[in-house]
Short mmCIF file of C-alpha atoms in Angstrom, two decimals:
data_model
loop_
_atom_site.label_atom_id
_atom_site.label_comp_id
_atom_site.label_asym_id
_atom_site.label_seq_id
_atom_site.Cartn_x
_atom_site.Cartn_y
_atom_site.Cartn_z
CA UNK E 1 84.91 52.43 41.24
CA UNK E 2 84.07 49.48 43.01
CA UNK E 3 80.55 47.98 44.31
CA UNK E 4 79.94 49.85 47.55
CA UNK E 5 76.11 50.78 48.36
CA UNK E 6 74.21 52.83 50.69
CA UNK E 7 71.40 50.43 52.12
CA UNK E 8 68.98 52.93 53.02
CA UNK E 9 68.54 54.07 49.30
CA UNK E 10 66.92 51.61 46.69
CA UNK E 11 69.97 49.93 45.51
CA UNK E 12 68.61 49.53 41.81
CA UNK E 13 69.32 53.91 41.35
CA UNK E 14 72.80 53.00 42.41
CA UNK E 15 73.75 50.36 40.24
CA UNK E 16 72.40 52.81 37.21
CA UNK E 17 74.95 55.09 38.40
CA UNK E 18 77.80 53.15 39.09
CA UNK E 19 76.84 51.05 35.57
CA UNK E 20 76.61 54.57 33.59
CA UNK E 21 80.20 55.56 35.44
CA UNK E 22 81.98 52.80 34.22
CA UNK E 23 80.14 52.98 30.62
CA UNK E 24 81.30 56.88 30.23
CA UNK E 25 84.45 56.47 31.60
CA UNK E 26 85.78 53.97 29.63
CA UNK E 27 85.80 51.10 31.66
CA UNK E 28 83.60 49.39 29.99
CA UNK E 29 84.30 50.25 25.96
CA UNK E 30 81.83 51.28 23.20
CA UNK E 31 80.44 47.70 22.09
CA UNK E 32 81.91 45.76 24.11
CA UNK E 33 79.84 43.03 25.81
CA UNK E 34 78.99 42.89 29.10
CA UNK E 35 79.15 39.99 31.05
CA UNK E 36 75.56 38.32 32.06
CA UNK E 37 73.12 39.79 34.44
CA UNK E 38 74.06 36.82 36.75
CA UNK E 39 77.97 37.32 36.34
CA UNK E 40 77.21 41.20 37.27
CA UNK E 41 74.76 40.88 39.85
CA UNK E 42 77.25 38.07 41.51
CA UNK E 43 80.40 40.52 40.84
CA UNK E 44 78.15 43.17 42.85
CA UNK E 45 77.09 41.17 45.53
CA UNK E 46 73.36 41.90 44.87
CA UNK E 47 69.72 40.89 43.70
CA UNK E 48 69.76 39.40 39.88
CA UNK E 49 66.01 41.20 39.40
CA UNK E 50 67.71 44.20 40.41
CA UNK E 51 70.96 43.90 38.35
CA UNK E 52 68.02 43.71 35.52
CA UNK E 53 66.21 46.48 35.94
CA UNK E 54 68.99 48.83 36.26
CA UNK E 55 70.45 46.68 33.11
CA UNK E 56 66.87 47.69 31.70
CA UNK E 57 67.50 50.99 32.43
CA UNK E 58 70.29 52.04 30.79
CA UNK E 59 69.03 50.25 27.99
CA UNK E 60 65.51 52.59 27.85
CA UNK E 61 68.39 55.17 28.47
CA UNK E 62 70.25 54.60 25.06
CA UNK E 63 73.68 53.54 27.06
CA UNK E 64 73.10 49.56 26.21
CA UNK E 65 71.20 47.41 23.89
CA UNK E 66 70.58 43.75 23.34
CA UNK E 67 71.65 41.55 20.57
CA UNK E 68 68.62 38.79 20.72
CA UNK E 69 70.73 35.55 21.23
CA UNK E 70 74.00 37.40 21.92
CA UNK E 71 73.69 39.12 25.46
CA UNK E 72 74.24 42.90 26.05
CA UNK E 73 76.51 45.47 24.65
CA UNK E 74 77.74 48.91 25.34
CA UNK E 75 76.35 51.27 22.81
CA UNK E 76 79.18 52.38 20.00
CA UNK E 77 77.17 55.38 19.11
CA UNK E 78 79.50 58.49 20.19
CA UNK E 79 76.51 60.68 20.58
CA UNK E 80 74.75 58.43 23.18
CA UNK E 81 78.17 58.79 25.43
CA UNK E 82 78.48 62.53 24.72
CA UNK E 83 74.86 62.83 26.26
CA UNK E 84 75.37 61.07 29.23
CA UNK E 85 78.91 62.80 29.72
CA UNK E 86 76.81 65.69 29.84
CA UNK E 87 73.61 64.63 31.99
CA UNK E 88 76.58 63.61 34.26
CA UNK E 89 78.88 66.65 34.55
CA UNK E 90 75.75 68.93 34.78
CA UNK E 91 74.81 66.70 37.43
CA UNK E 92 78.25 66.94 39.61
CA UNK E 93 78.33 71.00 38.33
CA UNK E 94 75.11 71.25 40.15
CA UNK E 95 76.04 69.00 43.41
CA UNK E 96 79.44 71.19 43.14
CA UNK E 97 77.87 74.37 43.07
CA UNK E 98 75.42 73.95 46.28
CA UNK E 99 78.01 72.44 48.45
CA UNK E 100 80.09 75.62 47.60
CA UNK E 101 77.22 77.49 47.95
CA UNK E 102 76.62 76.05 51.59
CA UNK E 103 80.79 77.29 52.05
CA UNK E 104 79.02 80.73 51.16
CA UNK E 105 80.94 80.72 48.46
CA UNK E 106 79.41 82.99 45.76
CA UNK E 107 79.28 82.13 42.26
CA UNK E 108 81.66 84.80 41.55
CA UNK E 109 84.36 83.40 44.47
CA UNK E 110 83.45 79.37 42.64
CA UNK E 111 84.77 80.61 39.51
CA UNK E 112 87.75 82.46 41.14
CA UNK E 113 88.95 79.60 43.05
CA UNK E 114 88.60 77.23 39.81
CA UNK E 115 90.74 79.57 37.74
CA UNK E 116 93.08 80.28 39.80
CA UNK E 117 93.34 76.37 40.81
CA UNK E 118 96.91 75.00 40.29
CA UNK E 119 98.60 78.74 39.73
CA UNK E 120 98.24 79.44 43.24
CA UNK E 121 99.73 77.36 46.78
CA UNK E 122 96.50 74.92 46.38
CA UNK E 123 98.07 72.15 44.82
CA UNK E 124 97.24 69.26 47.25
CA UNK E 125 96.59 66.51 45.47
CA UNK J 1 50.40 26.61 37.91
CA UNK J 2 50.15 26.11 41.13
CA UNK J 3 52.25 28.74 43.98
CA UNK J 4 55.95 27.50 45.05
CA UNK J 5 54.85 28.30 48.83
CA UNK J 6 51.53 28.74 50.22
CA UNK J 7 50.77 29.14 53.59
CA UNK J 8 46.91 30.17 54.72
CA UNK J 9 45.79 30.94 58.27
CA UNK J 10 48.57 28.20 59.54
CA UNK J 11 49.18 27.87 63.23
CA UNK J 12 51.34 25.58 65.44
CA UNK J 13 51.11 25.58 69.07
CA UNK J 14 53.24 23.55 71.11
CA UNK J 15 51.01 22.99 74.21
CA UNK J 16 49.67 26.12 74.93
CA UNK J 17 52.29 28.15 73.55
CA UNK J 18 51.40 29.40 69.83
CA UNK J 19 54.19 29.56 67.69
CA UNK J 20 52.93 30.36 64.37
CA UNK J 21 49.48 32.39 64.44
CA UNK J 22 47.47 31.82 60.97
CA UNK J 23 50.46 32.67 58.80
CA UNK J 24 48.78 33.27 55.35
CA UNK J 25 51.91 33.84 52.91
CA UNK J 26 52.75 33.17 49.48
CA UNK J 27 56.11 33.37 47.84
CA UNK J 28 56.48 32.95 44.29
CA UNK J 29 59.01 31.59 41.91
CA UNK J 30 62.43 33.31 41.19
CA UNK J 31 62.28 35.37 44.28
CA UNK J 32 65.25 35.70 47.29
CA UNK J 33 63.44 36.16 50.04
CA UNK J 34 64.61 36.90 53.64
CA UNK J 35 62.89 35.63 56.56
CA UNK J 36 63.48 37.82 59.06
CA UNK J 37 62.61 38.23 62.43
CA UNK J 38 64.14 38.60 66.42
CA UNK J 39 64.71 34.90 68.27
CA UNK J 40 61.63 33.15 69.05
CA UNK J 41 59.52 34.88 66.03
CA UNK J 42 58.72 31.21 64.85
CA UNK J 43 61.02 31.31 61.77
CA UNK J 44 62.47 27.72 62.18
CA UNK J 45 58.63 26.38 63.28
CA UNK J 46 57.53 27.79 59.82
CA UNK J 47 60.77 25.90 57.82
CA UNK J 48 60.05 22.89 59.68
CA UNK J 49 56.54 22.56 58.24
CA UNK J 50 57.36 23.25 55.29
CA UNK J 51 59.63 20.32 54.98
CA UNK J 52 57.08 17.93 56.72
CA UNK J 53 59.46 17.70 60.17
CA UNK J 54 56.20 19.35 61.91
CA UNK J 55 52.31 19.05 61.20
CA UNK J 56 49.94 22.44 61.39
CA UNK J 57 48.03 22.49 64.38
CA UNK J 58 45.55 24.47 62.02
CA UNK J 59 45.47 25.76 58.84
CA UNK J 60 47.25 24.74 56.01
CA UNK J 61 51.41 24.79 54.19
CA UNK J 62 51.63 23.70 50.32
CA UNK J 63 55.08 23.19 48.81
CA UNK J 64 53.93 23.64 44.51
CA UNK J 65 50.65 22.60 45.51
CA UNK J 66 51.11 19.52 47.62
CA UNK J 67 51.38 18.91 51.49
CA UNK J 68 54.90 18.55 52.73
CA UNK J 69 56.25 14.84 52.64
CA UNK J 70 57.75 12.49 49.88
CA UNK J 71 57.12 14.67 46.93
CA UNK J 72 57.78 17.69 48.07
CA UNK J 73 61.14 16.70 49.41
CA UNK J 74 62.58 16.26 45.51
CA UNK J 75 62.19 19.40 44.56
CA UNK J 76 62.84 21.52 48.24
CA UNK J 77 66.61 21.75 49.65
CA UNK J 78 66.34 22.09 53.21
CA UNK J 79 69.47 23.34 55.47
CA UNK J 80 68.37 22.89 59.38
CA UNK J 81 69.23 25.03 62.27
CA UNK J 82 71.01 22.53 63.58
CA UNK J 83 73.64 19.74 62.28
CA UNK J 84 71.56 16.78 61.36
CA UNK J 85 74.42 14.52 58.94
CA UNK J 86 75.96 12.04 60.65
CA UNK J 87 79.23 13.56 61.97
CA UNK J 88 81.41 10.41 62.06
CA UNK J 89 81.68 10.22 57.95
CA UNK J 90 84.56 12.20 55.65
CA UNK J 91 83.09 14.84 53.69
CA UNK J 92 83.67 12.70 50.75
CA UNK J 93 81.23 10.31 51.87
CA UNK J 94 78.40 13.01 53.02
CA UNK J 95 78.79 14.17 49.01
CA UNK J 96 78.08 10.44 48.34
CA UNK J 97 74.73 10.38 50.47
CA UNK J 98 73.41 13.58 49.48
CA UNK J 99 74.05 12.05 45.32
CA UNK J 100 72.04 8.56 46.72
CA UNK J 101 69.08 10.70 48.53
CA UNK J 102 69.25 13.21 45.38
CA UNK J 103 68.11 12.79 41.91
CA UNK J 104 68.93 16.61 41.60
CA UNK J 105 72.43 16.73 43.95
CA UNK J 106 75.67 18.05 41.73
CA UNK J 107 78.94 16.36 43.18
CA UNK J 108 80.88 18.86 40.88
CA UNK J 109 79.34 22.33 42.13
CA UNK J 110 80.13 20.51 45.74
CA UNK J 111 83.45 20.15 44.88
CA UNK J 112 84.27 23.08 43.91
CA UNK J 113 82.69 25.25 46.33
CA UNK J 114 84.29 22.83 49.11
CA UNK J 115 87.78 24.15 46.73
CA UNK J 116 87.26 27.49 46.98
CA UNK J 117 86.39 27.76 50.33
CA UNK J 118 89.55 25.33 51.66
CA UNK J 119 87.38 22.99 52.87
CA UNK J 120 89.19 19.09 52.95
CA UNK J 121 87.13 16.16 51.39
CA UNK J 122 88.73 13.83 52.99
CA UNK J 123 88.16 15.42 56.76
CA UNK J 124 85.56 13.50 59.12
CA UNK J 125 82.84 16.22 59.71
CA UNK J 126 82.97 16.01 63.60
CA UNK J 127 86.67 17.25 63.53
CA UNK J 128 85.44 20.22 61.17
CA UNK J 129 85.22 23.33 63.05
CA UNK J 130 81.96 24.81 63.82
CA UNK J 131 82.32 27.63 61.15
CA UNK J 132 83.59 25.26 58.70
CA UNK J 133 80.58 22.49 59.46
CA UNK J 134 78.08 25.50 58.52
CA UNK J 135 79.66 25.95 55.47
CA UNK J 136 79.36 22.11 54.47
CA UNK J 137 76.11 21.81 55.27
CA UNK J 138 75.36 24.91 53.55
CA UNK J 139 77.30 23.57 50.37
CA UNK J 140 75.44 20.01 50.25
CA UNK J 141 72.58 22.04 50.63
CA UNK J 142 73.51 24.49 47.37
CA UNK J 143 74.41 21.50 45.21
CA UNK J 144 71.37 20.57 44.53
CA UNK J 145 69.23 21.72 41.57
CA UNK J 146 66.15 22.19 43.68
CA UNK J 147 63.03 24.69 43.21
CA UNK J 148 62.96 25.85 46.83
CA UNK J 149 66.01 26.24 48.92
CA UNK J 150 64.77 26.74 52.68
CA UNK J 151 67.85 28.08 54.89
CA UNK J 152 67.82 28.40 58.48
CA UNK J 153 70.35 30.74 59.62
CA UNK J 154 73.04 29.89 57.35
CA UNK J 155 75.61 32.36 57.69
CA UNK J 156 75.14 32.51 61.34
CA UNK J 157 78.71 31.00 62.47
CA UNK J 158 80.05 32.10 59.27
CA UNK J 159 83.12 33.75 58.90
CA UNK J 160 82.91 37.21 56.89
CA UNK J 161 84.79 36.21 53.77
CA UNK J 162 83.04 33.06 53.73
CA UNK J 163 79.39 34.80 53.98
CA UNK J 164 80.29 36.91 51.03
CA UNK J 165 81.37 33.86 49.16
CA UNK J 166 78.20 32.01 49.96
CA UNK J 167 75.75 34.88 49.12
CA UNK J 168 77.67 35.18 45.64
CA UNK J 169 77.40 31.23 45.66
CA UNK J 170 73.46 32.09 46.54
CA UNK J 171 73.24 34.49 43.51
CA UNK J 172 74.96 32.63 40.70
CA UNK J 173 74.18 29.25 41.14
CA UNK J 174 70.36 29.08 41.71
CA UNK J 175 68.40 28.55 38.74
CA UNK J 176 66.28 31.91 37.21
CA UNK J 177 63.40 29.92 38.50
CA UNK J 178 63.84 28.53 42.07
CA UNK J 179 63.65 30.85 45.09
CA UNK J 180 65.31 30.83 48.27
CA UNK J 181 63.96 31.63 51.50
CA UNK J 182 66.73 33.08 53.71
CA UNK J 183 66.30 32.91 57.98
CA UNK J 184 68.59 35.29 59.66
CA UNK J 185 68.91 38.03 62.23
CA UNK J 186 72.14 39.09 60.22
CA UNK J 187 69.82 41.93 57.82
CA UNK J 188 73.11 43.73 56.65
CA UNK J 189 74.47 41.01 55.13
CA UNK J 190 72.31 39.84 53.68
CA UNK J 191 69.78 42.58 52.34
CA UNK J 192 71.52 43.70 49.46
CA UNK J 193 70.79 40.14 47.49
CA UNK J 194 66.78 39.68 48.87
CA UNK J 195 64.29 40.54 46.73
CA UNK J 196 61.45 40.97 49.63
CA UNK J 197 61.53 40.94 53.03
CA UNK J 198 59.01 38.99 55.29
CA UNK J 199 59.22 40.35 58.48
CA UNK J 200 57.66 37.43 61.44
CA UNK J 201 57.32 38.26 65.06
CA UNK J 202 55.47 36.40 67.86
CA UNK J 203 54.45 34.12 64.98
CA UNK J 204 52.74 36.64 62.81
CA UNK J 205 53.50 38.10 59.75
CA UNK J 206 53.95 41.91 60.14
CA UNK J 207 55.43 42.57 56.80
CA UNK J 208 55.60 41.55 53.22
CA UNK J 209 57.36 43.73 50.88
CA UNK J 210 59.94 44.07 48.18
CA UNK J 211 63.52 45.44 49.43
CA UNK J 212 63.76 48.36 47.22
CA UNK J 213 60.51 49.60 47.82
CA UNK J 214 60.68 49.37 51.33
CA UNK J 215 63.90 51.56 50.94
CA UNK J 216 62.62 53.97 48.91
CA UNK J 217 59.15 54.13 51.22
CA UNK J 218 60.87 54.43 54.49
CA UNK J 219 64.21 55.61 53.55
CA UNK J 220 66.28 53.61 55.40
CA UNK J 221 67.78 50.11 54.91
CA UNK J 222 65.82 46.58 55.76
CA UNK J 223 68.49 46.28 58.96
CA UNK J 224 67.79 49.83 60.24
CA UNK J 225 63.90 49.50 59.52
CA UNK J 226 63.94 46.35 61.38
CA UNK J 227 65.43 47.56 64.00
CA UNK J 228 62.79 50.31 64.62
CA UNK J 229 60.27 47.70 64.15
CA UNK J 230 61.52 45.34 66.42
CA UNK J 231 62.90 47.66 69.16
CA UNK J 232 63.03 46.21 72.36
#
């Protein structure tokens, strides 16, 4: 996932999300350190106050904390990821469900379609 | 401690045209800040008081509490609207005046920005394209440690790579506690690194705001709610 924003919405929610993407995927590992707000905010292409407060963010959020002299690390505590992994699939579940929804798929149909995903002739990736 | 800009109720009128009309603004330190408004808003009128090239017709400008002139000038980087160095000298030797005018000017952050960008030391600045003189003024104008960077349209003749380049350049290698004070019509490219937006037209101020709250408020970008703002 690279930097890419939508200008018309504050871009400090968007770094939180593309920050907490890369945390729960992997890309950035469990206590590793993260490069400086500066390095990230220049990688990004965008304001150092804002790489901050998102940084602040996920750190109010459990995701990161901050070693006093050392910089800023990924947390290493499984349980924080698990949440997040959660907050975030129930997040895309719900997104998923009302875009279906909007199909007029039912529930009923949502569930069909997912379990019958990859047995059937809809194997287009 | 005194403000890093101060403007209150200036004006300039050249003849009996007004250009600025009792601009009372105050920018702070550690702060991007764009300067945005249509041709003609006064945006280059206000950077030229500020460095001292112009005097208020009323009202007053204070650069970290003093009037524009000698003092102010150590600690403010100014990059003009229009080429001002003395075209007939190499490169080389423009990164030698800017070191004898500047206590605070970095040859080695010149140098390597000049690198990265493909830019020649040894080429005489009038044979420099004009795309490729922007970006050396612009550089001489980054290399030095200052508190206040003033730039005046400096991605204007910019190629696209190059602009990205020099707005990372903009973001890493300013101090946590200078600010820079961005002119440009070009909103989209620059928006995402601002931290507020001054919006100037017909020599007033119309708007002072942080980015992301002006997002959030109007739901649309800086460019876009410009554009409504400023529609013809």
């Amino acid at each position: 996932m690279g930097w890419d924003f939508d200008s018309s919405r504050p871009i400090y929610a968007q770094l939180v999300e593309i920050l907490k993407g890369r945390i729960i995927s992997g890309r950035y590992l469990p206590g590793e350190r993260l490069p400086s707000v500066r390095e990230l905010a220049g990688e990004a292409g965008v304001n150092p106050n804002t790489m901050q407060r998102a940084l602040a963010e996920l750190e109010r959020g459990g995701l990161v904390y901050t070693e006093r002299t050392n910089g800023r690390f990924v947390t290493d505590r499984p349980e924080a990821l698990q949440t997040q992994r959660q907050t975030t699939a129930r997040e895309v579940t719900r997104l998923y469900l009302s875009q279906m929804a909007e199909l007029g798929f039912t529930r009923e149909d949502t569930v069909h379609l997912i379990e019958t995903w990859n047995h059937g002739g809809n194997k287009d990736e | 401690m005194n403000e890093l800009f101060e403007c209150r109720a200036l004006t300039k009128r050249y003849g009996k045209f007004t250009a600025l009309d009792g601009v009372d603004l105050t920018i702070g330190r550690g702060r991007i800040v764009g300067l945005l408004g249509p041709n003609g808003s006064g945006k280059t009128t206000l950077l030229k008081l500020a460095n001292g090239l112009l005097t208020p017709s009323a009202g007053s400008i204070q650069i970290n509490g003093h009037t524009p002139g000698v003092e102010t000038k150590r600690i403010v980087s100014y990059l003009p609207d229009a080429s001002y160095l003395p075209d007939d000298q190499s490169v080389r030797r423009l990164m030698g005046l800017f070191s004898d005018f500047y206590a605070d000017f970095e040859v080695s952050r010149a140098r390597e920005m000049l690198r990265e960008l493909g830019l020649d030391e040894d080429a005489r600045f009038k044979t420099l394209s004009k795309g490729n003189r922007e970006k050396v003024q612009l550089i001489l104008a980054m290399s030095r440690r200052a508190q206040l960077y003033l730039l005046d349209e400096p991605i204007g003749g910019v190629d696209p790579a190059a602009r990205d380049y020099i707005l990372r350049t903009i973001i890493g290698n300013y101090s946590e506690e200078a600010t820079v004070v961005i002119s440009t019509h070009l909103i989209a490219d620059i928006e995402p690194v601002l931290d507020d937006a001054v919006f100037i037209r017909a020599g007033r101020i119309v708007l002072h705001q942080g980015v992301e709250a002006l997002r959030e408020q109007q739901g649309m970008s800086v460019d876009a709610y410009f554009r409504e703002v400023f529609k013809c």
